Amino acid sequence: MTPLSSPEPPEPGESTSNADESLVGEATEQAAEHQREQAAPTSGGEVEGLPVTEEGGEPEAATAPMPPADLTGEPTADEEVAPEQVEATAEAAEAEGHAEGTAAGAGGAGQSDPGQAGPESPPVAEAMASAAEGVQPEPAADPEPEPEPEPVDPTSPASADELRLGLLDVLKTELGEAVVGAHIRDGNDLWVRVTPEAWREAAQIAKGKLGCRLFVFLNAIDWMPSPYGRSENSGFDAPAATGEGGIVTGYAGGDTRFQVFGRVHNHEKGYGLILKVDVAEPEVGVPTWIPVYPGANWHERETWEMFGIAFSGHPHLVHLYLPTGFEGHPLRKDFPLLAREVKPWPGIVDVEPMPDEDEAEAAAEQPATEEPAQ
Amino acid sequence: MLSVELAYWQQTLLRTVGVLAAVLLPAGALVQLFLFKAVSFMQSRLGPMEAGPHGSLQLFAEVGKWIQKEDIVPDRADARLFKLAPYLVVGTVLLVYLAIPFGPDAVFADLEGGIFYALAASSVSVIGVLIAGWASANKYSLLGGLRAAGQLIAYELPLVLAVMGVVIQAGTLNLQRIVTAQADGSIFGFGAIGLPFAITQIVGFVVFLIAMQAELTQTPFDMPVAESELVTGFMTEYSGMRFLLFFIGEFAAVGALSAVAATLFLGGWYFPGLDHDANYMNVLGPIILLAKILLLSFVVFWVRFTYPRFREDQLQKFAWTVLIPISLLNIVGTMILKVAF
Amino acid sequence: MTVTESQKLAYVAGQAAEARVNLEIETEGMTLNLGPQHPATHGTLRIVAKLDGEQVVACEPIMGYMHRGYEKLTEVRTYPQVTTLVNRIDWLGHFANEVPFILAAETLMDIEAPPRAQWIRTIFFEMARIANITLFLGDMGVQLGALTPVFYAFRDREYVLNQMEAVTGGRFHPNFDRIGGLRDDLPKGWIADTKAVMDKVRNFCDVMEDLLVGNEIFDSRTRGIGVIPAEVALGFGLTGANLRASGVDWDLRRDQPVGLAWNEVDWKVWTHPDGDSFARYWVRLQETREAAHIIDQLLDNIPAGPVMAKVPRIIKVPEGEAWVSTENPLGEMGYYIVSKGDLGPFRCKIKSASFNNISVVPWVTRGVYVPDVITILASLYFILGDIDR
């Protein structure tokens, strides 16, 4: 991995910390070795490595890439990832199902910001406590049916999309082990997850090497299931949401409750790229993208105020939408939507099952209840 | 000559009423005819339709509305100056009408330096605008006031220089005699229509109209009141009666400067074919002048609702690099022709 | 008149240098609040401008006065209910807001609307574009002081809205798009009426060309004002006509295979090399014409068939993530939907065009005059609901 010089003129806000550099340097040493190690497993990856959703609503789809990530990621994970992740990795490797590991992760994430739950919202604390205990029974629809014996490289999703495989190869060549997850939907999109240290570098490579000069957006996801369900007072689907307690991340995997993701686009060739990064500690956050894409400025401010995720090196991290003194981060799942507490969403009745059938049945009969439109 | 002799107080009363009528009548007619109706038709809408037949009483409804509104003085404004400014603006317009002749004898004050006085009086209004802008304690108002000051000073010059050609040709500063000179004049010996200076002073006329547009702060020179930038500039903080005064002042000024332009370039109260010494012209004259005022004001409103506005620096550049050189050349040309013929 | 890249940069540098000189002679600055209630912001946007005389030293938009938290609200709504919300994001381009969301849900569910629905969607999409951009074409005149064009814009936009209303029942918030198709088919006689309306739209474009584009004052107020070079536009994520006016030939309607019918007809993507306010106006004017052209062709060839695919009665979107964006009137609008196989989205990131477009304002207004700030804001064309969401 060669250190890239920023194609943008340096702005006053740019500050690449030395810590970042050294980490990147360490990663560089490992990169070549790691790739040699990975050569063999990669070829065996196509069996499980296509976690697509086209088949329908099987819940395993979104989580499939993750367990393999843990299985094969051991040599690399020790080097650079957060301790929580290592823990999760170790536990998942015991093939006990990763519910425990992720529950612990959720607990860690939840405990990191206890101040967010106001005194008026006991459900938050409750949910956190239950998540932290990690003794939740395994959900009925456990995402992982059986740990696959053959190791699969999470960064090499099986795909027939030559273009996006090529893009992914470029990123892997440049970033080495910093690429920790990837997903391709053929002919549509590419998801790549990188380590926090490589976050800005990934953007630089996307801009410089992949020609993605058009910045589209940057935002974050809170993967914790909402402790409130769809409607606080309806009790309609609240049990399903709170009962799981675990964090199930989406495409390209993930180990933390918060993920920052951004999209950049190559307007000449007509492909885009969604970059994801795990945020273990929101207060520390990830490096800012402003030196690469000046348009990231407001998006990072929005992400900061909505999720409380900091962006190191951002020159002006203040509220964008909300009043200056606003407390809390509205788009976090544990931030209650007060409008729903005052008055449940009346439209919720539209989607409740018919009076004579219960919800599970409704779900089971779903294909049968199709009605021809018009 | 008038056959009746009036006492001094009678004359004063007559003149006061006359000036008020002369200010309010054109102003009201302009607002009702052009601002409410003609412009609406240009913009593919009907305009006011409710008050009176086809909205013909809308003007009174508007005035009634404005009078009823609360008179607000901003907290940190300089209250005395703030209240003074609208009267200053309206007052200057009244002063302009003082020098304009409406007929052979229907003139409020037959001043020897009439045109000089009229232009001087019209530019006093900028002081009212500046006061309004400053006293409002509002940044938009301040910017508007400053822009107005800069703009009015810049356009005073081409306005005066454009008039110079007329003065040279007529050989007098007296407005009454400028009218007579146009009535008596002849074009290459053909005297049927007199000689409205709009024909020989066409360059001066155009420059005067443009400068007039700027003096009146109408689009495309309406930066001081720019609705979309400065939120009507120096008028931002005014409400109720005081805003109405500004409003009257604005449209009365359109009438006043149109009257000056009509007098200087279109023959004033005289109409070709009429006897300019006859007594009946004292009655007919004001009507003829009003018609000319409306004609010129229509051009003002026509332009106002057609063009976008300039930027402040473009406006200054236009005044100093285009209008002033042209009007200077016009003066030189007029002088040469005056000496030659 | 074409402006080279170096000329653009020289202009920008010159403006900045002028502002610096004024700083050096230490005239006392003034902070001017444009908004939140200001005619130029047509909405509740606030722009804090630090002035030196009438020259802008720094300029910072402040928003959030209209933030409605749609991203949070989507999380407590079902997929069909979300379209009601997103209608109100760019309220002038109403229908166009629904389409990318529906397409994203359809991508995840792996269903496709029948061809007839796709064509009608495309027609409505372009009609929303006309309804939106005609107002811009008139409003730009208002911001520059020409009051008349906007009345023509309102008049001719009304014809388009009437046609929308005839089908959807809503002028502003049609809420007509459904996962898997459309709510209804077209009423009888609608196609002929719409063609007549398209003639009016073309006529309107001609009028605007005469009234504003051909006007010298308009020219001098917009040429060379607010120049955004292509590289800056890309870095700030400008999209739509703002990007095309900077010479970037990128239009999602053409460059992205979405299941709509744009590729079935013959049309052209307009670009302008200058990147200034005039270019942005000009490109939008041409786009409106082009939209009328597209609609005309589509109306001639609407395929027969149903307008609704077979979809489950209760819509549950399978797990997964999808990003779908379309070329909305204001620029690229997209939805990043994260589904957990539930009735509603787990997370729905709404990427609106105006948010990116307006983020370039601090960059582009450095060193310009106050009236130019208004011109630049007007030419970037934002809808408040599209910034704040």
XYZ file of C-alpha atoms in Angstrom, chain A residues 159-366:
208
model
C -20.438 -12.455 -8.070
C -20.587 -12.502 -11.791
C -20.249 -8.752 -11.960
C -16.811 -8.304 -13.478
C -16.919 -4.538 -13.195
C -17.585 -4.457 -9.477
C -15.240 -7.324 -8.743
C -12.611 -5.266 -10.485
C -13.411 -2.263 -8.335
C -13.197 -4.376 -5.238
C -9.857 -5.771 -6.350
C -8.471 -2.279 -6.732
C -9.611 -1.368 -3.257
C -8.186 -4.556 -1.799
C -4.887 -4.030 -3.532
C -4.598 -0.511 -2.269
C -5.964 -0.957 1.220
C -4.948 -4.514 1.917
C -6.356 -5.764 5.176
C -8.214 -2.576 5.768
C -10.980 -3.973 3.618
C -12.915 -6.131 6.017
C -16.111 -6.844 4.184
C -17.711 -6.568 0.813
C -20.927 -7.304 -0.915
C -22.021 -7.098 -4.517
C -25.476 -7.063 -5.955
C -24.854 -7.955 -9.544
C -25.281 -5.125 -11.943
C -26.434 -2.819 -9.215
C -24.120 -1.898 -6.418
C -21.006 -2.597 -4.444
C -20.663 -2.373 -0.692
C -17.236 -2.288 0.893
C -16.511 -2.121 4.581
C -13.175 -0.786 5.689
C -11.497 -0.238 9.016
C -11.867 3.150 10.679
C -8.199 3.916 10.161
C -8.546 3.469 6.437
C -11.771 5.414 6.156
C -10.347 8.523 4.572
C -7.819 6.624 2.562
C -10.615 4.540 1.122
C -12.283 7.720 -0.022
C -9.052 8.921 -1.551
C -8.642 5.711 -3.454
C -12.242 5.772 -4.558
C -11.732 9.263 -5.843
C -8.274 8.886 -7.292
C -8.091 5.289 -8.479
C -11.713 4.476 -9.123
C -12.674 7.852 -10.520
C -15.559 8.321 -8.114
C -15.303 12.069 -8.087
C -18.961 12.733 -7.397
C -19.771 12.753 -3.724
C -23.305 11.550 -3.117
C -23.948 11.294 0.591
C -22.602 10.233 3.927
C -24.609 9.089 6.888
C -24.808 6.439 9.549
C -26.889 3.523 10.710
C -27.761 2.508 14.223
C -28.077 -1.244 14.036
C -29.597 -1.676 17.452
C -33.183 -2.821 17.107
C -35.512 -0.185 18.353
C -36.487 -0.808 21.961
C -39.866 0.691 21.210
C -41.000 -1.247 18.211
C -42.998 0.386 15.572
C -45.418 2.116 17.865
C -44.753 2.525 21.505
C -48.230 1.959 22.778
C -49.549 -0.446 20.237
C -47.633 -3.429 21.448
C -48.005 -4.728 17.974
C -44.512 -5.730 17.095
C -42.662 -4.449 20.088
C -41.837 -7.910 21.462
C -40.111 -8.959 18.302
C -37.955 -5.896 18.312
C -36.987 -5.834 21.936
C -36.773 -9.560 22.404
C -33.918 -10.071 20.025
C -31.543 -7.693 21.674
C -28.760 -8.514 19.299
C -27.360 -6.428 16.544
C -27.600 -7.795 13.079
C -25.755 -5.768 10.549
C -26.407 -5.605 6.866
C -24.376 -5.976 3.724
C -20.629 -6.173 4.059
C -21.010 -7.120 7.681
C -20.125 -5.146 10.722
C -19.306 -5.587 14.356
C -20.523 -2.474 16.017
C -23.789 -0.838 16.746
C -22.997 2.219 14.676
C -21.814 2.219 11.131
C -20.992 5.215 9.037
C -21.576 4.755 5.360
C -21.083 6.969 2.397
C -21.631 6.777 -1.282
C -19.463 8.084 -4.065
C -20.087 7.845 -7.737
C -18.120 7.729 -10.931
C -20.170 9.838 -13.267
C -18.117 8.992 -16.313
C -18.332 5.232 -16.092
C -21.668 5.135 -14.331
C -20.933 3.060 -11.259
C -21.121 3.888 -7.613
C -19.696 2.535 -4.430
C -20.977 2.422 -0.891
C -18.260 2.535 1.708
C -18.994 1.460 5.224
C -17.023 1.720 8.383
C -17.611 0.405 11.865
C -17.723 2.967 14.626
C -16.790 1.342 17.866
C -16.791 4.504 19.928
C -19.005 7.275 18.619
C -17.138 9.871 20.649
C -13.940 9.020 18.821
C -15.622 8.505 15.516
C -13.864 8.265 12.209
C -11.676 10.623 10.199
C -13.468 13.291 8.255
C -13.827 13.124 4.501
C -13.687 16.859 3.966
C -10.145 16.938 2.522
C -11.263 14.456 -0.117
C -14.845 15.528 -0.698
C -15.617 19.039 0.533
C -19.300 18.245 0.254
C -18.987 15.821 3.147
C -18.927 18.789 5.500
C -22.639 19.145 6.058
C -23.294 15.431 5.838
C -20.862 14.839 8.670
C -22.443 17.568 10.717
C -25.808 15.955 10.178
C -24.462 12.547 11.101
C -22.840 13.989 14.192
C -25.993 15.584 15.462
C -28.283 12.737 14.502
C -26.106 9.883 15.763
C -23.508 11.488 17.971
C -20.700 10.148 15.840
C -17.714 12.448 15.840
C -15.528 13.095 12.823
C -11.950 13.764 13.723
C -10.525 16.668 11.814
C -13.845 18.262 11.014
C -13.396 22.021 11.262
C -16.885 23.003 12.301
C -18.736 20.179 13.966
C -21.837 21.993 15.188
C -25.529 21.400 14.905
C -26.907 21.599 11.416
C -30.631 21.143 11.783
C -31.314 21.084 15.479
C -31.179 24.004 17.870
C -27.803 24.617 19.425
C -28.716 23.369 22.867
C -30.428 20.206 21.709
C -29.588 17.137 23.726
C -29.668 13.629 22.412
C -29.225 12.171 18.977
C -32.582 11.753 17.295
C -31.786 9.058 14.797
C -30.391 6.671 17.358
C -32.803 3.884 17.868
C -33.016 4.486 21.589
C -34.145 8.065 21.078
C -37.886 7.989 21.621
C -40.116 9.500 19.009
C -42.217 11.569 21.357
C -45.006 12.019 18.870
C -45.622 8.295 19.126
C -45.761 8.341 22.891
C -48.363 11.039 22.870
C -50.431 9.488 20.138
C -49.846 6.154 18.454
C -49.630 6.239 14.722
C -53.235 5.692 13.671
C -52.239 4.171 10.372
C -50.817 1.184 12.164
C -54.234 -0.452 12.079
C -53.971 -0.700 8.332
C -51.344 -3.351 8.564
C -52.537 -5.317 11.515
C -53.552 -8.831 10.630
C -57.157 -9.655 10.064
C -59.022 -10.113 13.351
C -59.376 -13.835 12.963
C -55.817 -14.677 12.111
C -52.805 -14.098 14.186
C -49.674 -12.508 12.955
C -47.624 -15.616 12.435
C -50.283 -17.039 10.265
C -50.501 -13.910 8.297
C -46.807 -14.085 7.605
C -47.026 -17.741 6.650
C -49.910 -17.169 4.320
C -48.338 -14.185 2.773
